[in-house]
Structures are given as C-alpha cells and as structure tokens.
PDB file of C-alpha atoms in Angstrom:
ATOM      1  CA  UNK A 603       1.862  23.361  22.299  1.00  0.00           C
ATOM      2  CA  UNK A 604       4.600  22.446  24.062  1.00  0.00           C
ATOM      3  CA  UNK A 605       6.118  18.816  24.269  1.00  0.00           C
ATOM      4  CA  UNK A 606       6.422  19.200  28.046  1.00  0.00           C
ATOM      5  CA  UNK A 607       2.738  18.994  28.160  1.00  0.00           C
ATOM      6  CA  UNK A 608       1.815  17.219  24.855  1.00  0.00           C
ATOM      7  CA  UNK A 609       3.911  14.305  25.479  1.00  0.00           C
ATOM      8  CA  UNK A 610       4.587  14.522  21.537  1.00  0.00           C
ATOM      9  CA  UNK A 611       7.837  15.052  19.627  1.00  0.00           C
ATOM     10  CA  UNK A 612       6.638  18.342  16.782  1.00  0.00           C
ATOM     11  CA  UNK A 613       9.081  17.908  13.959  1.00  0.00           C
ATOM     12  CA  UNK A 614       9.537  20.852  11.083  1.00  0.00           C
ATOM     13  CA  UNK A 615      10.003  19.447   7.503  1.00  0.00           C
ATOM     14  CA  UNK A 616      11.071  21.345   4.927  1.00  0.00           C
ATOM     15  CA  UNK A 617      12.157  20.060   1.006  1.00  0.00           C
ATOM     16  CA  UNK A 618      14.142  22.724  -0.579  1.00  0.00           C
ATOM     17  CA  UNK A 619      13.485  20.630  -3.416  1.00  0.00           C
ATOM     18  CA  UNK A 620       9.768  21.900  -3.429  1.00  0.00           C
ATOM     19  CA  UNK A 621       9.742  24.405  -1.105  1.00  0.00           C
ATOM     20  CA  UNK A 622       7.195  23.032   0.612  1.00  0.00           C
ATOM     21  CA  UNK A 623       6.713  22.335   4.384  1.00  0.00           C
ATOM     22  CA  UNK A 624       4.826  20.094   6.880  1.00  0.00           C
ATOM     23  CA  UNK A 625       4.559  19.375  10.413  1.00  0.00           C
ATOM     24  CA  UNK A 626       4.595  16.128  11.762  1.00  0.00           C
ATOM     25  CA  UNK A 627       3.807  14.799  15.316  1.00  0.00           C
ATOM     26  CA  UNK A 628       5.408  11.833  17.230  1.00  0.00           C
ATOM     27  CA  UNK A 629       4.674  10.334  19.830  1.00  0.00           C
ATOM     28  CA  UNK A 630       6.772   7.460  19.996  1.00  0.00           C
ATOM     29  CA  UNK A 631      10.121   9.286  19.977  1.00  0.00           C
ATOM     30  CA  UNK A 632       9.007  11.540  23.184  1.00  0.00           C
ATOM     31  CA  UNK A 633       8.246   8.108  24.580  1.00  0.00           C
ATOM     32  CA  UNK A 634      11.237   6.075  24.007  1.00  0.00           C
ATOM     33  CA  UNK A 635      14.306   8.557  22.895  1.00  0.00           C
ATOM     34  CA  UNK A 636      15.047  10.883  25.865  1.00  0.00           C
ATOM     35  CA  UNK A 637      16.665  14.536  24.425  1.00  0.00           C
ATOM     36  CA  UNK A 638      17.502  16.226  21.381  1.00  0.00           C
ATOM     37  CA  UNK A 639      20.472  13.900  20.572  1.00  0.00           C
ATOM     38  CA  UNK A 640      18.520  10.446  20.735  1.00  0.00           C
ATOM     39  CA  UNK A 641      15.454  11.967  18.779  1.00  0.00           C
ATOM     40  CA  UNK A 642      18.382  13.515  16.304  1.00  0.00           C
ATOM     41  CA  UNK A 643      19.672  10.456  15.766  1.00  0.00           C
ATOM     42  CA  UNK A 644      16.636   8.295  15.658  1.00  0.00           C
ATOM     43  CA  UNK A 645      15.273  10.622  12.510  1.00  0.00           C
ATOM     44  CA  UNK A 646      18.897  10.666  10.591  1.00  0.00           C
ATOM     45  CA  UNK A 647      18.452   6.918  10.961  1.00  0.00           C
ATOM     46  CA  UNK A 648      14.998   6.710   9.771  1.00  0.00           C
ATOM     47  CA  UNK A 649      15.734   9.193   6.673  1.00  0.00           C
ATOM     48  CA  UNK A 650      19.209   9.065   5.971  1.00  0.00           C
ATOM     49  CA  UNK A 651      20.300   7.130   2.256  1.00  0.00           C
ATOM     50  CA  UNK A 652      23.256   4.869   2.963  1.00  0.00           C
ATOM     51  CA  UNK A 653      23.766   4.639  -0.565  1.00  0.00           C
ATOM     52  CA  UNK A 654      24.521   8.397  -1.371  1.00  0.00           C
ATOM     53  CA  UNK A 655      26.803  10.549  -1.402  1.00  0.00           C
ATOM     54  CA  UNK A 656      26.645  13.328   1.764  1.00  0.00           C
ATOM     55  CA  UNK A 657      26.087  15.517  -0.477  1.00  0.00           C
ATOM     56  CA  UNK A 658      23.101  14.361  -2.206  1.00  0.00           C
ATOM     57  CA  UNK A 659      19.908  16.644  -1.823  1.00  0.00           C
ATOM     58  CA  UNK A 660      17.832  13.454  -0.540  1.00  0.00           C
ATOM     59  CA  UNK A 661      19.859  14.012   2.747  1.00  0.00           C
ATOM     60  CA  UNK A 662      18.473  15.279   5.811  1.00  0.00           C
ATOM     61  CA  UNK A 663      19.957  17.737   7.856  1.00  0.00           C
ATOM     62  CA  UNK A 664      18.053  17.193  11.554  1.00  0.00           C
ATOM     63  CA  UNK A 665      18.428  20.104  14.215  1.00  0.00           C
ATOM     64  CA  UNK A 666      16.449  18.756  17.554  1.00  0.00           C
ATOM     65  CA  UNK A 667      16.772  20.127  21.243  1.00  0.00           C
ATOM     66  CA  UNK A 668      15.730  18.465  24.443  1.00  0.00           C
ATOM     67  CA  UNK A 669      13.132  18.092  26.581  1.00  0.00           C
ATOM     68  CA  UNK A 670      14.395  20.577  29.192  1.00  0.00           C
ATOM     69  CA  UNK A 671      15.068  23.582  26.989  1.00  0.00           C
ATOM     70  CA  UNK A 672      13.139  26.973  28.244  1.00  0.00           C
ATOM     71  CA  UNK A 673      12.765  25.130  31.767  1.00  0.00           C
ATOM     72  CA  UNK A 674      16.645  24.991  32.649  1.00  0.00           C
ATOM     73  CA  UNK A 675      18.845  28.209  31.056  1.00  0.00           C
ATOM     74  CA  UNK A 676      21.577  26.372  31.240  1.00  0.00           C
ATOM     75  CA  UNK A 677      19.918  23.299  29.348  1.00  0.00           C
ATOM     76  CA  UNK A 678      20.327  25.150  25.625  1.00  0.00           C
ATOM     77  CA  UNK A 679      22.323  22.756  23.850  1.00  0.00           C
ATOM     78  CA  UNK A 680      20.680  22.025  20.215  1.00  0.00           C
ATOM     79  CA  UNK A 681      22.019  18.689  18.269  1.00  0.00           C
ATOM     80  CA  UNK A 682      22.658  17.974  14.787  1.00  0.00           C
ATOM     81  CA  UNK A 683      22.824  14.978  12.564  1.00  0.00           C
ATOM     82  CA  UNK A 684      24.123  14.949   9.236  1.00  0.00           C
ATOM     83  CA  UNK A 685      25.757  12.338   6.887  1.00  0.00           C
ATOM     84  CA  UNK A 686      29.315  13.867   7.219  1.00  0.00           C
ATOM     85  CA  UNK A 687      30.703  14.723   4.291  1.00  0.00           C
ATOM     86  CA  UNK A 688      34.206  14.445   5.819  1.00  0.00           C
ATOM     87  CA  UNK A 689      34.221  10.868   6.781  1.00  0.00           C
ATOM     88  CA  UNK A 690      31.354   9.346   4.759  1.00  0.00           C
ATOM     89  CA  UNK A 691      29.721   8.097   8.414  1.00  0.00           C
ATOM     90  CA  UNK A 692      27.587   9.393  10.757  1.00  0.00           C
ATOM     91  CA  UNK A 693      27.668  12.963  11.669  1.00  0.00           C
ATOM     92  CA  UNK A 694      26.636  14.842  15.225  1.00  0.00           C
ATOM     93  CA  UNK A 695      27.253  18.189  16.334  1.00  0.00           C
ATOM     94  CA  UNK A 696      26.204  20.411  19.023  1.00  0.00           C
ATOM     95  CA  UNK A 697      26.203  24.302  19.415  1.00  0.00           C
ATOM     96  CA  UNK A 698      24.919  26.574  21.807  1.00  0.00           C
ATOM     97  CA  UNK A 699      23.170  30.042  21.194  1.00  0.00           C
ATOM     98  CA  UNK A 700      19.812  30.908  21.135  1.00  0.00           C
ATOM     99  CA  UNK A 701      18.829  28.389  18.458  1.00  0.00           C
ATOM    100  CA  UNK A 702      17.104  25.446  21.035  1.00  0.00           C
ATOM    101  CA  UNK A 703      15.175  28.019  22.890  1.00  0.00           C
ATOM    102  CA  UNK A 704      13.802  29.777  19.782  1.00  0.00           C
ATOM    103  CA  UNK A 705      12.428  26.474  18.011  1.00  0.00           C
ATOM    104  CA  UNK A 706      10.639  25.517  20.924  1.00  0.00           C
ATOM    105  CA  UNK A 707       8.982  28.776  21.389  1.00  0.00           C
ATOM    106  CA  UNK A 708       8.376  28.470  17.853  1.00  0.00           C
ATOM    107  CA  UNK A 709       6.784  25.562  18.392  1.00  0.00           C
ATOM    108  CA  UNK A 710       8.810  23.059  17.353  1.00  0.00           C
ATOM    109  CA  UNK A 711      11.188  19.824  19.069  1.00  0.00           C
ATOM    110  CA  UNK A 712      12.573  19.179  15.640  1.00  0.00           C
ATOM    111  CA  UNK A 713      13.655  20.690  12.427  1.00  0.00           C
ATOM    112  CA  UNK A 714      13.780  17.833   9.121  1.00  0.00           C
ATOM    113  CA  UNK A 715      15.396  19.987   6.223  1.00  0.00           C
ATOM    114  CA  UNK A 716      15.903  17.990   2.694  1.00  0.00           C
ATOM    115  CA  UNK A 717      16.087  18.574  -0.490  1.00  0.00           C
ATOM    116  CA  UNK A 718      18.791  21.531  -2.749  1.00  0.00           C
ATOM    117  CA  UNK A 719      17.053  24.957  -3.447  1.00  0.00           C
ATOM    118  CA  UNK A 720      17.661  26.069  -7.084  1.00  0.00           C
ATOM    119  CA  UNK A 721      19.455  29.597  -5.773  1.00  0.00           C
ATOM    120  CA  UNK A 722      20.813  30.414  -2.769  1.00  0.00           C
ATOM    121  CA  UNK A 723      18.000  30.569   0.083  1.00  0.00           C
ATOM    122  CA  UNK A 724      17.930  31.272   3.391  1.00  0.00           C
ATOM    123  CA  UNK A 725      15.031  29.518   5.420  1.00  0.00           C
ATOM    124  CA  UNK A 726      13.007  31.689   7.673  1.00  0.00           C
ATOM    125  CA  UNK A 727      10.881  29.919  10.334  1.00  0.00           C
ATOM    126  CA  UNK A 728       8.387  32.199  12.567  1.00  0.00           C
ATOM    127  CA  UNK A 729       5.807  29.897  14.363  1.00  0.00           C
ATOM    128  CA  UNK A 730       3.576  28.407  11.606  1.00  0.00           C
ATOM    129  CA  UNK A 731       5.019  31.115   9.294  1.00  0.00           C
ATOM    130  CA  UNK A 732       7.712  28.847   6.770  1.00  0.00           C
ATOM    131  CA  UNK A 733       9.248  30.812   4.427  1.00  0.00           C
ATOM    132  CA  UNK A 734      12.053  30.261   1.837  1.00  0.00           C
ATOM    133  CA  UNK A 735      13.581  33.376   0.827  1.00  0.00           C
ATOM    134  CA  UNK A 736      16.534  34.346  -1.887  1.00  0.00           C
ATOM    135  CA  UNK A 737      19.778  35.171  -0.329  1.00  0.00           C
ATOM    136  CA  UNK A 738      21.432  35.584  -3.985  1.00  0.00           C
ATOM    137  CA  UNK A 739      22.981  38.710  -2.311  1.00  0.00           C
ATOM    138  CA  UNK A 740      24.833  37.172   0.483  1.00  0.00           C
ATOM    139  CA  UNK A 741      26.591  34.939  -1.541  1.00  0.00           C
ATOM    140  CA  UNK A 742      30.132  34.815  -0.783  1.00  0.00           C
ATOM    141  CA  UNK A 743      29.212  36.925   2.551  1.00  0.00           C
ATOM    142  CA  UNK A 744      30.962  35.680   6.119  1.00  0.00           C
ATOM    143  CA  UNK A 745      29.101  34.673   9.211  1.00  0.00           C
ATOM    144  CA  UNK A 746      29.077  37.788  10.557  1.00  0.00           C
ATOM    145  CA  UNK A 747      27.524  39.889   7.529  1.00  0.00           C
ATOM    146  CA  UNK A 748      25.515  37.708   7.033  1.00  0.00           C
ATOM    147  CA  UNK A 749      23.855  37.251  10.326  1.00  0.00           C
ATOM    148  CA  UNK A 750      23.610  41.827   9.748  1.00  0.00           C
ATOM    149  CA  UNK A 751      21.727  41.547   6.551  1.00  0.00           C
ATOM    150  CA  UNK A 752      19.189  38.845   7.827  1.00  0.00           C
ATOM    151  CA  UNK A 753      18.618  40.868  11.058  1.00  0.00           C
ATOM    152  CA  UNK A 754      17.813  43.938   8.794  1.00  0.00           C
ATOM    153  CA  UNK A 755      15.382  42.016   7.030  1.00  0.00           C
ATOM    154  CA  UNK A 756      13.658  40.347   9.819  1.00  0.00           C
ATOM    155  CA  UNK A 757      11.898  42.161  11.919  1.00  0.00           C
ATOM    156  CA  UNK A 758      10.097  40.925  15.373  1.00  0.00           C
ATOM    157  CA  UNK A 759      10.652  40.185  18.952  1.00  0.00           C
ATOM    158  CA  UNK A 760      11.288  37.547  21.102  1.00  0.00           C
ATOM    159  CA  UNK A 761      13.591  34.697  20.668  1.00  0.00           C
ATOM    160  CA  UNK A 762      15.312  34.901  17.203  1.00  0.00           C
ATOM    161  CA  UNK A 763      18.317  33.093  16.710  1.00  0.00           C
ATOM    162  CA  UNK A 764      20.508  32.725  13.166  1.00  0.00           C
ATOM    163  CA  UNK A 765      22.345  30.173  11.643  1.00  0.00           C
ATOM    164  CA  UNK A 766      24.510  30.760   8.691  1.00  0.00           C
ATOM    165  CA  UNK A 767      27.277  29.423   6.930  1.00  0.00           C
ATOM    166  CA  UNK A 768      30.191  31.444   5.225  1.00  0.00           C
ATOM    167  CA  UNK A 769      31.956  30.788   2.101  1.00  0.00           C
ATOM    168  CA  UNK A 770      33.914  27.554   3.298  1.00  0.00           C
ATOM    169  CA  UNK A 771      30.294  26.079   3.310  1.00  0.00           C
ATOM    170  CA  UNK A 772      29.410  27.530  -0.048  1.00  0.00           C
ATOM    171  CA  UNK A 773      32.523  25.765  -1.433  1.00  0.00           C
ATOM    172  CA  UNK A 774      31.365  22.252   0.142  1.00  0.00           C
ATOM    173  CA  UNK A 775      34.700  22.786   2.224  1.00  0.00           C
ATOM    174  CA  UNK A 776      34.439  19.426   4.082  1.00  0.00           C
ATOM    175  CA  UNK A 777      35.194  20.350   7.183  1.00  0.00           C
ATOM    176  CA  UNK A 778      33.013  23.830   6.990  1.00  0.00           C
ATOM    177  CA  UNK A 779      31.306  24.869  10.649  1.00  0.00           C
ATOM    178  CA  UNK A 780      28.232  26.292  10.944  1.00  0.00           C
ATOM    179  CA  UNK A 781      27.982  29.650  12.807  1.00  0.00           C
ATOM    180  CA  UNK A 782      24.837  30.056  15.364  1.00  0.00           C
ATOM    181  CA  UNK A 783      24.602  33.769  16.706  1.00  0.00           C
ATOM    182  CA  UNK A 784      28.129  34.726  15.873  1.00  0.00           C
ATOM    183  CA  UNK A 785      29.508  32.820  19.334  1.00  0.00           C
ATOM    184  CA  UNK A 786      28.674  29.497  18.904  1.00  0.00           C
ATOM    185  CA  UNK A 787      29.164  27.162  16.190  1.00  0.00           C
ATOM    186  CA  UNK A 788      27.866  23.585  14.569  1.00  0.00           C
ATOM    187  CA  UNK A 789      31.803  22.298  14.485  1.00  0.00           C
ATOM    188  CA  UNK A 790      33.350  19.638  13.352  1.00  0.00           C
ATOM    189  CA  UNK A 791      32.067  16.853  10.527  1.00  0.00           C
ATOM    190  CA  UNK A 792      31.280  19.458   7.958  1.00  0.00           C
ATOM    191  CA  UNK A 793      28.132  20.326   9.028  1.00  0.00           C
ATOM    192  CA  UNK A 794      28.362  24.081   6.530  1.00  0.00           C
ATOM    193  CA  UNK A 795      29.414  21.925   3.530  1.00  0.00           C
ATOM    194  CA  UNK A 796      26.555  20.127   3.495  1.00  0.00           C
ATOM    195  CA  UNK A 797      24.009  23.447   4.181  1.00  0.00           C
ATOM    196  CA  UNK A 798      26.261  24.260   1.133  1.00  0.00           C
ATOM    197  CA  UNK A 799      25.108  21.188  -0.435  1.00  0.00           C
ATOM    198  CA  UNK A 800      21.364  22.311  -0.403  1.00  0.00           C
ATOM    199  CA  UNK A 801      22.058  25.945  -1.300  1.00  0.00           C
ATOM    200  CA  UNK A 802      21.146  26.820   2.133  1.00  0.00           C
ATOM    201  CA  UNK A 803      22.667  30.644   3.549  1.00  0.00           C
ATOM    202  CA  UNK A 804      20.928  30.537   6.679  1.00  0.00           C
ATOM    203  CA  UNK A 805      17.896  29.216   8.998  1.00  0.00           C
ATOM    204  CA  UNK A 806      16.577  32.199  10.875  1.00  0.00           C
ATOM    205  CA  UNK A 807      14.018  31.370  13.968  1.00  0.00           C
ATOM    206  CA  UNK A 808      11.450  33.552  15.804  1.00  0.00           C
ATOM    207  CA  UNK A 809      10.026  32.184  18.813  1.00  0.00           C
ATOM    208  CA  UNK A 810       7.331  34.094  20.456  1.00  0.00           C
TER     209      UNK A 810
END
C-alpha cells in the first residue's frame, strides 16, 4: 500500500553481492523523518561504513522520495545518499524525472542497493517483481543508448522511469552524474562512479 495511508516507510533492499532482495517496513522513519531527504539520510547513516573506502561494495546507495509524491505533480523530486567518492564525506543528490513517482506506484518509499554484481547488471524493479539482469552489452554505452536498449527490453505500461550511468561511471570517474530519463540527472558528488563501483548499468522502475 501506500505510505500515505500505511503510515509506514516500505524500503527496497537489494545486495548485488547475492542478488537477493527484501522488503522492509518502518514505521519509525514515517514518524519522525519528514520526506525523502531526512529518511535518505537517516538510512545512509544507519548503513553507511565510516571506515571504507566509497567505493567499497558494503556501501549503500539510498534513492527515497517524499511523502507528497503522486499527490502534488510538481512534488517529484527523488533524493540520494551516497558516500561520495569525490570528497570522502557525505553525499546527497537530487534529480527529477519520473523516477519518485514510479517507485511509489511500485510500491515502494525507499530503494537500499548494496553490494558489487560480478558482471555488469542492470536492476529491474516492477512491483514485487526484482530482477537483476546482465547488461554485458551496454558496456561502454552512453546515457542515451542505453536508456534505448533497456526500453526495448522492457516492456509494460504505466510509470517506468530509467536510470543509467555512461562510461564516466564505468571508469569510477569521481565526479560521474547519473542520468534519470535522459533530462534529469543525479549531479554532483559522484553519484555514477559509485553505481560504477557495484557494476551497476541501470535501475529501471515500473509502477502500475
């Protein structure tokens, strides 16, 4: 369900590492950390290793979005937190797109992603449908290809938003962006680098 009504916090995690997922549902941080930013940063603070490098597959990556998104167009703002590979410190970005609004019709307030595939991956997430898939081809491939070749393979309507990284983020390129349906972008503190990191092409979401 929804948080609106379930006065719950649904987080997504996924370990590359394994390749396994699980859903997890808090209370608490609906309670006491208002939006996608203080939940974001709450759960990097709870999981993040001070002690290793931003780089290191224990890491999360947390995407969250706030408690208005779906109710308010305009409210679509999804936040990331990351161990920034560029300055060694905390790391926050924001993008627009379609990304907030698919979670949550996905199901989801949060999405927890740790862990380094073996290959390169791309995570596809379509309701309670997780899957990690090989993206061997579109190594090397820019934003915009790549964003073509997952579209091709996924099929469905409703809300679907991409995000991908190009070959700055392959590289660990510490300042590498993250593209979100071609015309918005994770900016900033390296946020590509460290999907680089994990071997991680893309997250594509389906929202029903």
């Amino acid at each position: 369900g929804l948080m609106l009504n379930t006065q719950v916090v649904r987080i997504l995690h996924v370990d590359l590492t394994t390749g396994k997922s699980h859903v997890e549902d808090r209370a608490d941080l609906f309670r006491d950390y208002l939006g996608g930013t203080g939940v974001a940063m709450r759960l990097l603070d709870e999981l993040v290793h001070a002690d290793l490098d931003p780089f290191d597959p224990a890491q999360p990556v947390i995407f969250a979005i706030g408690p208005l998104t779906t109710i308010f167009p305009v409210v679509t703002k999804a936040a990331a937190t990351f161990r920034s590979p560029l300055t060694g410190e905390y790391g926050e970005s924001h993008a627009g797109g379609h990304f907030a609004s698919a979670l949550r019709y996905a199901g989801y307030d949060a999405l927890v992603i740790t862990g380094a595939a073996q290959r390169l991956v791309y995570l596809l997430i379509d309701g309670d449908r997780v899957e990690i898939r090989p993206a061997d081809a579109m190594a090397g491939m820019d934003t915009v290809e790549t964003g073509r070749v997952i579209r091709n393979q996924v099929e469905g309507a409703g809300h679907r938003s991409i995000l991908r990284i190009g070959s700055a983020g392959e590289r660990r390129v510490r300042h590498a962006s993250v593209n979100v349906d071609t015309w918005r972008h994770f900016g900033r503190l390296g946020l590509g680098a460290v999907l680089g990191s994990k071997n991680l092409k893309a997250v594509a979401v389906l929202g029903q």
